[in-house]
Amino acid sequence: SAVISQKPSRDICQRGTSLTIQCQVDSQVTMMFWYRQQPGQSLTLIATANQGSEATYESGFVIDKFPISRPNLTFSTLTVSNMSPEDSSIYLCSSRGSGGNEQFFGPGTRLTVL
Amino acid sequence: GDSVTQMEGPVTLSEEAFLTINCTYTATGYPSLFWYVQYPGEGLQLLLKATKADDKGSNKGFEATYRKETTSFHLEKGSVQVSDSAVYFCALLNTGGFKTIFGAGTRLFVKA
């Protein structure tokens, strides 16, 4: 299994600013994922981040709005750029190792944009 | 494409009641199936999984059997507790796939 931590756990931001969320995994993992979850809703995949390659974005999400870094096998960041109130959500980091098929999740970052 | 459909919530039960949360899937090939649970204020965590037809996954008193003939993976527990109150997500990962497909989630409330 993998233990995932995220920073910050929550933040309140002003419209037009950017926030970078950090995700740290306690072991080396092949695949990392970033999700958005509206309160009471299911998960929406933003992008998949593999070390050494560009992140792959899902339909409706673009790199200019959600740039992602994956500098090594245990760490990733997601930036929410030029925020608007519609970006208010919970952002979840997740990983899956090369040997398994289940995913592990961080506790989430609760973002409120005013 | 692959998809997961699970029963809508919320489901409200009294303590010690029997729980069933229905989940059906559409997928080509032979996917692995999962149930994840999300407790209030936390991320998702794996509850149980099954990787081939007729496998039964179990954990913490919860069970689910991979039924290929009915493309189902229903979650059951014989006697729920207040501490089981959470949101439950059914999910699948297809053979050779890299993206897990999640259902919409079912919120469970258990009353004392």
Short mmCIF file of C-alpha atoms in Angstrom, two decimals:
data_model
loop_
_atom_site.label_atom_id
_atom_site.label_comp_id
_atom_site.label_asym_id
_atom_site.label_seq_id
_atom_site.Cartn_x
_atom_site.Cartn_y
_atom_site.Cartn_z
CA SER A 1 0.00 0.00 0.00
CA ALA A 2 0.97 3.64 -0.29
CA VAL A 3 0.40 6.52 2.09
CA ILE A 4 -0.27 9.83 0.40
CA SER A 5 -0.15 13.28 1.95
CA GLN A 6 -1.35 16.52 0.44
CA LYS A 7 -0.61 20.13 1.24
CA PRO A 8 -2.44 22.34 1.92
CA SER A 9 -5.41 20.51 3.40
CA ARG A 10 -7.62 23.51 2.71
CA ASP A 11 -7.31 27.07 1.47
CA ILE A 12 -9.43 30.09 0.75
CA CYS A 13 -8.21 32.07 -2.23
CA GLN A 14 -9.10 35.20 -4.09
CA ARG A 15 -10.39 35.20 -7.64
CA GLY A 16 -7.61 35.50 -10.23
CA THR A 17 -4.86 34.01 -8.08
CA SER A 18 -3.21 30.59 -8.37
CA LEU A 19 -2.74 27.77 -5.88
CA THR A 20 -0.27 24.90 -6.05
CA ILE A 21 -1.21 21.65 -4.33
CA GLN A 22 1.54 19.27 -3.36
CA CYS A 23 1.22 15.49 -3.26
CA GLN A 24 3.78 13.25 -1.59
CA VAL A 25 3.74 9.44 -1.72
CA ASP A 26 5.71 7.36 0.77
CA SER A 27 6.91 4.96 -1.92
CA GLN A 28 7.84 5.08 -5.58
CA VAL A 29 4.82 4.79 -7.83
CA THR A 30 4.40 4.66 -11.56
CA MET A 31 1.15 6.47 -12.04
CA MET A 32 -0.28 9.48 -10.24
CA PHE A 33 -3.68 10.97 -10.83
CA TRP A 34 -5.38 14.24 -9.97
CA TYR A 35 -9.14 14.33 -9.42
CA ARG A 36 -11.69 16.96 -8.63
CA GLN A 37 -14.66 16.17 -6.41
CA GLN A 38 -17.56 18.52 -5.88
CA PRO A 39 -19.29 18.09 -2.50
CA GLY A 40 -21.55 15.06 -2.61
CA GLN A 41 -20.41 14.12 -6.09
CA SER A 42 -18.22 11.48 -7.68
CA LEU A 43 -14.67 11.96 -8.83
CA THR A 44 -13.75 13.69 -12.07
CA LEU A 45 -10.30 12.85 -13.41
CA ILE A 46 -8.32 15.94 -14.32
CA ALA A 47 -5.10 14.34 -15.56
CA THR A 48 -2.69 11.45 -15.27
CA ALA A 49 0.90 12.27 -14.41
CA ASN A 50 3.67 9.80 -15.17
CA GLN A 51 7.24 10.58 -14.25
CA GLY A 52 9.36 11.63 -17.20
CA SER A 53 6.51 12.49 -19.52
CA GLU A 54 3.94 15.20 -20.00
CA ALA A 55 0.72 14.86 -18.08
CA THR A 56 -2.27 13.52 -20.00
CA TYR A 57 -5.37 15.68 -19.55
CA GLU A 58 -8.97 14.59 -19.72
CA SER A 59 -11.54 16.29 -21.88
CA GLY A 60 -12.46 19.65 -20.45
CA PHE A 61 -9.16 20.21 -18.64
CA VAL A 62 -6.17 22.02 -20.13
CA ILE A 63 -2.57 22.46 -19.15
CA ASP A 64 -2.75 26.24 -19.00
CA LYS A 65 -5.43 26.05 -16.32
CA PHE A 66 -4.12 23.01 -14.44
CA PRO A 67 -0.35 22.70 -14.94
CA ILE A 68 1.09 19.56 -13.36
CA SER A 69 4.62 18.64 -12.43
CA ARG A 70 5.97 15.15 -11.75
CA PRO A 71 9.67 15.56 -10.98
CA ASN A 72 10.19 12.10 -9.48
CA LEU A 73 8.44 8.87 -8.56
CA THR A 74 7.14 10.08 -5.19
CA PHE A 75 5.99 13.65 -5.78
CA SER A 76 3.62 15.69 -7.93
CA THR A 77 2.05 19.13 -7.90
CA LEU A 78 -1.16 20.47 -9.39
CA THR A 79 -1.59 24.20 -9.89
CA VAL A 80 -5.04 25.72 -10.23
CA SER A 81 -4.41 28.89 -12.21
CA ASN A 82 -6.37 32.13 -12.51
CA MET A 83 -8.98 30.81 -10.14
CA SER A 84 -12.68 31.58 -10.23
CA PRO A 85 -15.43 30.56 -7.80
CA GLU A 86 -16.25 27.65 -10.14
CA ASP A 87 -12.90 26.11 -9.18
CA SER A 88 -14.08 25.69 -5.59
CA SER A 89 -13.88 21.97 -4.99
CA ILE A 90 -11.95 19.18 -3.32
CA TYR A 91 -8.81 18.15 -5.21
CA LEU A 92 -7.60 14.61 -4.67
CA CYS A 93 -4.22 13.11 -5.48
CA SER A 94 -4.04 9.39 -6.15
CA SER A 95 -1.43 6.82 -7.10
CA ARG A 96 -1.17 3.33 -8.46
CA GLY A 97 1.96 1.25 -8.38
CA SER A 98 3.24 -0.80 -11.27
CA GLY A 99 2.54 -4.07 -9.49
CA GLY A 100 -1.02 -3.46 -8.41
CA ASN A 101 -4.32 -2.32 -9.79
CA GLU A 102 -5.87 -0.58 -6.83
CA GLN A 103 -5.48 3.13 -6.23
CA PHE A 104 -4.49 4.99 -3.10
CA PHE A 105 -5.76 8.45 -2.31
CA GLY A 106 -4.59 11.44 -0.39
CA PRO A 107 -6.92 13.15 2.09
CA GLY A 108 -7.77 15.90 -0.36
CA THR A 109 -7.36 19.67 -0.57
CA ARG A 110 -10.52 21.67 -0.01
CA LEU A 111 -10.33 24.84 -2.09
CA THR A 112 -12.69 27.78 -1.76
CA VAL A 113 -12.40 30.65 -4.22
CA LEU A 114 -14.03 33.94 -3.30
CA GLY B 1 -16.83 2.83 -23.36
CA ASP B 2 -16.51 1.29 -19.93
CA SER B 3 -18.97 2.46 -17.29
CA VAL B 4 -20.18 1.76 -13.76
CA THR B 5 -23.71 2.25 -12.50
CA GLN B 6 -24.56 2.10 -8.83
CA MET B 7 -27.75 2.65 -6.91
CA GLU B 8 -28.58 6.18 -5.98
CA GLY B 9 -28.49 7.26 -2.39
CA PRO B 10 -28.77 8.21 0.21
CA VAL B 11 -29.41 4.89 1.86
CA THR B 12 -30.56 5.18 5.47
CA LEU B 13 -30.49 2.12 7.72
CA SER B 14 -30.78 1.38 11.39
CA GLU B 15 -27.85 -0.17 13.19
CA GLU B 16 -27.59 -3.96 12.67
CA ALA B 17 -29.66 -3.85 9.48
CA PHE B 18 -28.62 -5.71 6.31
CA LEU B 19 -26.97 -3.61 3.63
CA THR B 20 -26.99 -4.06 -0.13
CA ILE B 21 -25.63 -1.46 -2.54
CA ASN B 22 -26.11 -2.49 -6.15
CA CYS B 23 -23.42 -2.02 -8.76
CA THR B 24 -23.44 -3.05 -12.41
CA TYR B 25 -20.82 -2.43 -15.02
CA THR B 26 -20.25 -2.30 -18.76
CA ALA B 27 -16.83 -3.25 -20.02
CA THR B 28 -15.09 -5.16 -22.74
CA GLY B 29 -12.65 -7.81 -21.65
CA TYR B 30 -12.15 -8.90 -18.06
CA PRO B 31 -11.94 -5.93 -15.71
CA SER B 32 -10.94 -5.89 -12.07
CA LEU B 33 -13.72 -4.60 -9.82
CA PHE B 34 -13.44 -2.55 -6.65
CA TRP B 35 -15.36 -0.98 -3.84
CA TYR B 36 -13.87 2.16 -2.32
CA VAL B 37 -15.16 3.94 0.78
CA GLN B 38 -14.88 7.62 1.64
CA TYR B 39 -15.44 8.64 5.23
CA PRO B 40 -16.37 12.26 5.96
CA GLY B 41 -13.50 14.65 5.33
CA GLU B 42 -11.17 11.96 4.00
CA GLY B 43 -9.94 10.61 0.69
CA LEU B 44 -11.09 7.31 -0.76
CA GLN B 45 -9.70 4.04 0.51
CA LEU B 46 -9.96 0.58 -0.95
CA LEU B 47 -12.58 -1.54 0.81
CA LEU B 48 -12.36 -4.72 -1.26
CA LYS B 49 -11.66 -5.97 -4.75
CA ALA B 50 -12.09 -8.95 -7.09
CA THR B 51 -10.02 -9.60 -10.16
CA LYS B 52 -11.86 -12.40 -11.96
CA ALA B 53 -15.30 -13.91 -12.36
CA ASP B 54 -16.77 -15.61 -9.27
CA ASP B 55 -14.13 -14.11 -6.99
CA LYS B 56 -15.48 -12.80 -3.69
CA GLY B 57 -13.82 -9.79 -2.15
CA SER B 58 -14.30 -9.24 1.57
CA ASN B 59 -13.12 -6.86 4.26
CA LYS B 60 -14.48 -5.52 7.58
CA GLY B 61 -17.64 -7.63 7.22
CA PHE B 62 -18.36 -6.33 3.72
CA GLU B 63 -18.53 -8.71 0.77
CA ALA B 64 -19.00 -8.48 -2.98
CA THR B 65 -18.96 -11.23 -5.61
CA TYR B 66 -17.83 -10.68 -9.20
CA ARG B 67 -20.73 -11.90 -11.33
CA LYS B 68 -19.79 -11.88 -14.99
CA GLU B 69 -23.10 -13.32 -16.16
CA THR B 70 -25.02 -10.38 -14.67
CA THR B 71 -22.12 -7.88 -14.92
CA SER B 72 -22.63 -7.03 -11.27
CA PHE B 73 -20.58 -6.48 -8.12
CA HIS B 74 -23.10 -5.76 -5.37
CA LEU B 75 -21.80 -4.75 -1.94
CA GLU B 76 -23.33 -6.46 1.10
CA LYS B 77 -22.92 -6.41 4.86
CA GLY B 78 -24.97 -8.45 7.27
CA SER B 79 -25.10 -5.99 10.14
CA VAL B 80 -24.15 -2.34 9.66
CA GLN B 81 -22.78 -0.07 12.35
CA VAL B 82 -22.98 3.69 12.80
CA SER B 83 -19.29 3.82 11.92
CA ASP B 84 -20.09 2.45 8.44
CA SER B 85 -21.72 5.77 7.54
CA ALA B 86 -19.77 6.92 4.49
CA VAL B 87 -19.91 7.19 0.72
CA TYR B 88 -19.26 3.96 -1.20
CA PHE B 89 -17.89 3.95 -4.75
CA CYS B 90 -17.96 1.00 -7.12
CA ALA B 91 -15.16 1.04 -9.70
CA LEU B 92 -13.54 -0.96 -12.47
CA LEU B 93 -10.15 -1.13 -14.14
CA ASN B 94 -10.08 -2.87 -17.46
CA THR B 95 -7.35 -5.19 -18.63
CA GLY B 96 -4.51 -3.12 -20.03
CA GLY B 97 -6.24 0.08 -18.96
CA PHE B 98 -4.70 2.85 -16.94
CA LYS B 99 -7.81 4.76 -15.93
CA THR B 100 -10.09 3.53 -13.16
CA ILE B 101 -13.77 4.16 -13.85
CA PHE B 102 -15.75 5.20 -10.77
CA GLY B 103 -19.47 5.06 -10.16
CA ALA B 104 -21.38 8.06 -8.87
CA GLY B 105 -21.11 6.96 -5.24
CA THR B 106 -23.80 5.93 -2.75
CA ARG B 107 -24.07 7.71 0.57
CA LEU B 108 -24.95 5.48 3.51
CA PHE B 109 -26.35 6.80 6.78
CA VAL B 110 -26.62 4.38 9.70
CA LYS B 111 -28.78 5.46 12.65
CA ALA B 112 -28.17 4.26 16.17
#
